[in-house]
CSV table of C-alpha atoms and ligand atoms in Angstrom, one decimal:
chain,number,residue,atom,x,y,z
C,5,UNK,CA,-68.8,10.6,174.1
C,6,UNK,CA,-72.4,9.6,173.1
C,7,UNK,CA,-72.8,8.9,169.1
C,8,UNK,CA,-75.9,10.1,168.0
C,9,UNK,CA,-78.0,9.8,164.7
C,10,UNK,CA,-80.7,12.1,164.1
C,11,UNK,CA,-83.5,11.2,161.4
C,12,UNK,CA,-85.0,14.1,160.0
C,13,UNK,CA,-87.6,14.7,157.6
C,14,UNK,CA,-87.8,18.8,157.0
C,15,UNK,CA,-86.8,21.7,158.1
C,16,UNK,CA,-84.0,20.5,161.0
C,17,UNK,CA,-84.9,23.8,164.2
C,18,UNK,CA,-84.4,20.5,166.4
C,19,UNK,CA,-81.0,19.2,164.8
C,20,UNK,CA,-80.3,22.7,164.6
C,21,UNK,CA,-80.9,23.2,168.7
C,22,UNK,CA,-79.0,19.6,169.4
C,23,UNK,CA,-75.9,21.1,167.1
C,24,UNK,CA,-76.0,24.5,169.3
C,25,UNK,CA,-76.1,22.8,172.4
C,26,UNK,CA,-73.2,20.6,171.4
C,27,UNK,CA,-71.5,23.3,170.3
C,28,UNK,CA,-72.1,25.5,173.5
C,29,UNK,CA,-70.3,22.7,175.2
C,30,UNK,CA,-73.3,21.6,176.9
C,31,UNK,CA,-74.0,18.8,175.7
C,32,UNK,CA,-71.3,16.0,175.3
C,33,UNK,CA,-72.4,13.8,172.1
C,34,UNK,CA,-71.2,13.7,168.9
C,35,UNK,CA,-73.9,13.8,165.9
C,36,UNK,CA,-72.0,11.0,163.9
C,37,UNK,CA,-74.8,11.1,160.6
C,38,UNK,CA,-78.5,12.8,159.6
C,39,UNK,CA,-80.7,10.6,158.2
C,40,UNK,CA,-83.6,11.9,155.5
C,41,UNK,CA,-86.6,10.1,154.1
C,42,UNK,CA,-86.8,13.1,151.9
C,43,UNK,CA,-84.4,14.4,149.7
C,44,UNK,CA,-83.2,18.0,150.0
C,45,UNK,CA,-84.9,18.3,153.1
C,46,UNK,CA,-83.6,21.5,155.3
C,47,UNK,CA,-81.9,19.1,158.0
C,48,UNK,CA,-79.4,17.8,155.5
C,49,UNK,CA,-77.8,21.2,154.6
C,50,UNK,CA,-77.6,22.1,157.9
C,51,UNK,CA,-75.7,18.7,158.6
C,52,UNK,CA,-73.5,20.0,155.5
C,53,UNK,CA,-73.2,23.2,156.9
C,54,UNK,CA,-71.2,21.5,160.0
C,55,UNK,CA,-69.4,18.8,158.1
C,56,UNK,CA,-71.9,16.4,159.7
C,57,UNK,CA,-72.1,13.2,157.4
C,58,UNK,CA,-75.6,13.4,156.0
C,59,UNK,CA,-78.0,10.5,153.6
C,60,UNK,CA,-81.2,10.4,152.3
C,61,UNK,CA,-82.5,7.5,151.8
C,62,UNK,CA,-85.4,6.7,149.6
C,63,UNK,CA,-88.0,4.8,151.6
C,64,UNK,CA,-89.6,3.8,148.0
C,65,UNK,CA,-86.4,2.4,146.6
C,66,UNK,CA,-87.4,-0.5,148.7
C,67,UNK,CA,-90.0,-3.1,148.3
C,68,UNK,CA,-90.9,-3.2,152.3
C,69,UNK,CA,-90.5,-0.9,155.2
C,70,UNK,CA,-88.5,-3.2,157.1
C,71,UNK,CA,-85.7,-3.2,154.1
C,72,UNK,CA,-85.6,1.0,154.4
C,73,UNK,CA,-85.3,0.4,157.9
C,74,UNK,CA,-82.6,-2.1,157.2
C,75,UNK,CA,-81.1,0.8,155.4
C,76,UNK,CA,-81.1,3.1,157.8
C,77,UNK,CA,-79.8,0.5,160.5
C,78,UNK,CA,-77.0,-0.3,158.2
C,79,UNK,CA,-75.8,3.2,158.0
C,80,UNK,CA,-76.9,3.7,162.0
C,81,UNK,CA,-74.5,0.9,162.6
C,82,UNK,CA,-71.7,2.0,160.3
C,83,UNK,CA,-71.3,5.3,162.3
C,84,UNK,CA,-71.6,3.4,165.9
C,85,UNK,CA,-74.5,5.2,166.6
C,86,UNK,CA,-75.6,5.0,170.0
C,87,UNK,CA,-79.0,6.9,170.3
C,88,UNK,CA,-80.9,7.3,167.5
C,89,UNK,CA,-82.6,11.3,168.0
C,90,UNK,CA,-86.2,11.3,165.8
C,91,UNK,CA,-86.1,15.5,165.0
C,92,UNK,CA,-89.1,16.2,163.0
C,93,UNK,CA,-89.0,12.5,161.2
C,94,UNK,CA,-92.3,12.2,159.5
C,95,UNK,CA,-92.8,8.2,159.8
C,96,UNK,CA,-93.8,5.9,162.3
C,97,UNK,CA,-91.4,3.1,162.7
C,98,UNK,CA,-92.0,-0.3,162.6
C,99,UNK,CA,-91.9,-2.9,165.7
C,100,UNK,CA,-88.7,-4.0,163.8
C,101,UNK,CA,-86.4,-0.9,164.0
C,102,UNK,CA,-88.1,-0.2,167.9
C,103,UNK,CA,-86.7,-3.5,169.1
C,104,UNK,CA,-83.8,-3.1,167.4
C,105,UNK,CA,-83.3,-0.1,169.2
C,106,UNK,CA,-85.5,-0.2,172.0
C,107,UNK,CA,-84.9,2.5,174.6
C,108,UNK,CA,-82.6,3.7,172.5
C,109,UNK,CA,-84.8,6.0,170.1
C,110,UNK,CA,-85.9,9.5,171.3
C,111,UNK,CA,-89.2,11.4,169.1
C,112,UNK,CA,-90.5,15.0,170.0
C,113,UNK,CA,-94.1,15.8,169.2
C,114,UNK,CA,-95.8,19.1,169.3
C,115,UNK,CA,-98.0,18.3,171.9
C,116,UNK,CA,-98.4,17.1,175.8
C,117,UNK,CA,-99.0,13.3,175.2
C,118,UNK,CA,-100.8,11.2,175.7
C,119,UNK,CA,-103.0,14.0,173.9
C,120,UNK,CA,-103.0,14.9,170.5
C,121,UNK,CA,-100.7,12.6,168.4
C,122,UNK,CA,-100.0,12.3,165.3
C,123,UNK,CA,-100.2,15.4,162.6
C,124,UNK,CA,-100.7,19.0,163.4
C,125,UNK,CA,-100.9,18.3,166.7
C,126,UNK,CA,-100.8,22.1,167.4
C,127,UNK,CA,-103.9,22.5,165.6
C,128,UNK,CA,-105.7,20.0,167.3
C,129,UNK,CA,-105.3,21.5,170.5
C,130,UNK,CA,-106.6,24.9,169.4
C,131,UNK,CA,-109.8,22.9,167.9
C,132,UNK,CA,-110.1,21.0,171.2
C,133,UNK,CA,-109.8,24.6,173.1
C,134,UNK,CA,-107.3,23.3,175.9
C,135,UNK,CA,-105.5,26.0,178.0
C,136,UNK,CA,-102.2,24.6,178.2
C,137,UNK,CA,-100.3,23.0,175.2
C,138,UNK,CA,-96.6,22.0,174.8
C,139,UNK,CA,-94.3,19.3,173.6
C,140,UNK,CA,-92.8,15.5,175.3
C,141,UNK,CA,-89.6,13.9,174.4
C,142,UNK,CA,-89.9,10.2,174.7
C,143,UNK,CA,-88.5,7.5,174.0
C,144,UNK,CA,-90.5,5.6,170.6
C,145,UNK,CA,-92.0,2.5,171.2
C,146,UNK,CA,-93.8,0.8,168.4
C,147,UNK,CA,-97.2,3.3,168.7
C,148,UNK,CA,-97.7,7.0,167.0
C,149,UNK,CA,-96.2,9.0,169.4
C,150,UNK,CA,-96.6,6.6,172.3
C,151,UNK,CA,-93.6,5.6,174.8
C,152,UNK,CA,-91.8,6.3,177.6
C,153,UNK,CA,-92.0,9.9,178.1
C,154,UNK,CA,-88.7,11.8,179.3
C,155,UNK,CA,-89.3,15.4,179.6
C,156,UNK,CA,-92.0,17.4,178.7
C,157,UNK,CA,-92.8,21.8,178.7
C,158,UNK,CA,-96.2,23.4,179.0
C,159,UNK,CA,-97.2,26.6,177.0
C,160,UNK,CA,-100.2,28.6,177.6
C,161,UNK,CA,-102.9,28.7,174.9
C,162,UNK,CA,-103.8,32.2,174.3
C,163,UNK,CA,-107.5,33.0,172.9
C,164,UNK,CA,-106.1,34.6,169.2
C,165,UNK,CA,-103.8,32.1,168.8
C,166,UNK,CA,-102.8,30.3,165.7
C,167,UNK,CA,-101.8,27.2,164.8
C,168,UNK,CA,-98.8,29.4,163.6
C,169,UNK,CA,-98.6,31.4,166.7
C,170,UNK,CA,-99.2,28.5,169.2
C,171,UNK,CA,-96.4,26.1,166.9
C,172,UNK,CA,-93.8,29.0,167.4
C,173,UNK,CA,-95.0,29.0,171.5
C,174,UNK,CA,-94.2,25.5,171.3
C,175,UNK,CA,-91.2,25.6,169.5
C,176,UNK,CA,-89.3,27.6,171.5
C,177,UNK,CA,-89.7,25.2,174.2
C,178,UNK,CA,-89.0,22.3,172.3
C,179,UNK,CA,-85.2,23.5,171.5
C,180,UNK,CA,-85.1,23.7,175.5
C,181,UNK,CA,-85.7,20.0,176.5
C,182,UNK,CA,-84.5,18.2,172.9
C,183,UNK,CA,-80.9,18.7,174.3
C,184,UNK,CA,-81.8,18.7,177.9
C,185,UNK,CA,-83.3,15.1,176.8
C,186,UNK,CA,-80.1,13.4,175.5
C,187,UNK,CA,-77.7,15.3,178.0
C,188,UNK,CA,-79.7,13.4,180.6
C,189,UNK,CA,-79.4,10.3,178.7
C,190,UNK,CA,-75.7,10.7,177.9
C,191,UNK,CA,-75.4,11.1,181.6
C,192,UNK,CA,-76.6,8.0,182.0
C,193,UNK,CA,-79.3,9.3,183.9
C,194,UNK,CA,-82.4,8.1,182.4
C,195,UNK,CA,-84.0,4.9,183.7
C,196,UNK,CA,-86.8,2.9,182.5
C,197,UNK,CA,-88.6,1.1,184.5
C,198,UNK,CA,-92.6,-0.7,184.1
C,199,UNK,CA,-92.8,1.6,180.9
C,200,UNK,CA,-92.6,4.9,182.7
C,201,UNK,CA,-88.9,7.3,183.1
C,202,UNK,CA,-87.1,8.0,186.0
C,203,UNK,CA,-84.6,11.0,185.8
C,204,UNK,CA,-81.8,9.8,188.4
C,205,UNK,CA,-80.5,12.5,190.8
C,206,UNK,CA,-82.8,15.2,189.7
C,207,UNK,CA,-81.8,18.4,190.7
P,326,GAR,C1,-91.4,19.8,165.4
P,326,GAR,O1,-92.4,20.7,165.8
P,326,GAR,C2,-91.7,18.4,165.9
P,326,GAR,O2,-92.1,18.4,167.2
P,326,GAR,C3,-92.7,17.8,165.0
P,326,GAR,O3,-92.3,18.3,163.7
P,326,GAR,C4,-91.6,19.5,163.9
P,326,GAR,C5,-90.3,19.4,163.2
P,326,GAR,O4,-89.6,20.6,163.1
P,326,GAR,N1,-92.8,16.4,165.1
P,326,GAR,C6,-93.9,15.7,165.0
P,326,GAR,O5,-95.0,16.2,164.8
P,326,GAR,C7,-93.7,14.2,165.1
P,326,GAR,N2,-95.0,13.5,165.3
P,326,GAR,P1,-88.0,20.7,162.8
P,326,GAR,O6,-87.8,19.9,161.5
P,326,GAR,O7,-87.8,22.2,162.6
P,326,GAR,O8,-87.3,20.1,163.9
């Protein structure tokens, strides 16, 4: 079964989806430990909540980002942790932890990349007026919100939206291909090639 670590920064409606899914029995992966640069974030109690092992760790407790990194790889390792699941982690990694785990390191961002990275994505859409918004899972490389892209959903824009209202849209979909993502992965199904995914046996 697939050993996953999820690092999490807030609230956790993407560990939350992963843990349903796993739950539902479809998805086969174990989530062996949450990680949190932020202490008391959301993510952790629901980790709690399903006698998930769960950390913070301080990123300023250490004198470079490579050493918190080292930190998290140190507990990564400890649980055997297979695929490391970025779910709303607020912090770009460095070239360091991306080798380390190269391929190996899923992110989700708000948006249909190679548009709008970086924060409130959502709201940059509605300021740039597109029609169609949505979110990517891919795998990090050592960008903002740049690598290999897995899966990706499109939402329509609607003319009163919010960035509340269009994040919700987007949301929804989000907890659709997170799982979806890293059952195709556990399935061995995901292939890299020249930078770009191939989904093997795609229905
Ligand atoms: C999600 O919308 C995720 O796509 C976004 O943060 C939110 C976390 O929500 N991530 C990024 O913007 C990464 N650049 P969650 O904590 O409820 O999963």
């Amino acid at each position: 079964m697939l050993k996953i670590g999820v690092l999490a920064s807030g609230r956790g409606s993407n560990l939350q989806s992963i843990i349903d899914s796993i739950e539902a029995g479809e998805l086969q992966a174990e989530i062996k430990v949450v990680i949190s640069d932020k202490e008391g974030a959301k993510a952790l109690d629901r980790a709690a909540k399903y006698g998930i092992a769960n950390k913070y760790i301080n990123p300023k407790a250490y004198e470079s980002k490579e050493n918190f990194e080292q930190a998290m790889i140190d507990v990564l390792k400890k649980y055997g942790v297979e695929l490391v699941v970025m779910a709303g982690f607020m912090r770009i990694l460095s070239p360091y932890f991306v080798r380390y785990y190269r391929n190996r390191v899923m992110n989700i961002h708000p948006s249909l990349l190679p548009s709008f990275t970086g924060l409130h994505a959502q709201k940059q859409a509605l300021d740039y007026g597109v029609k169609l918004a949505g979110c990517t899972v891919h795998f990090a490389d050592e960008g903002m919100d740049t690598g290999p892209i897995i899966l990706q959903a499109a939402v329509p824009v609607k003319d009163d939206d919010t960035e509340e209202t269009l994040a919700k849209r987007i949301l929804v979909e989000e907890h659709r291909i997170y799982p979806e993502a890293i059952r195709l992965f556990s399935e061995g199904r995901v292939e890299v090639k020249d930078g770009k995914v191939k989904i093997k046996n795609r229905e």
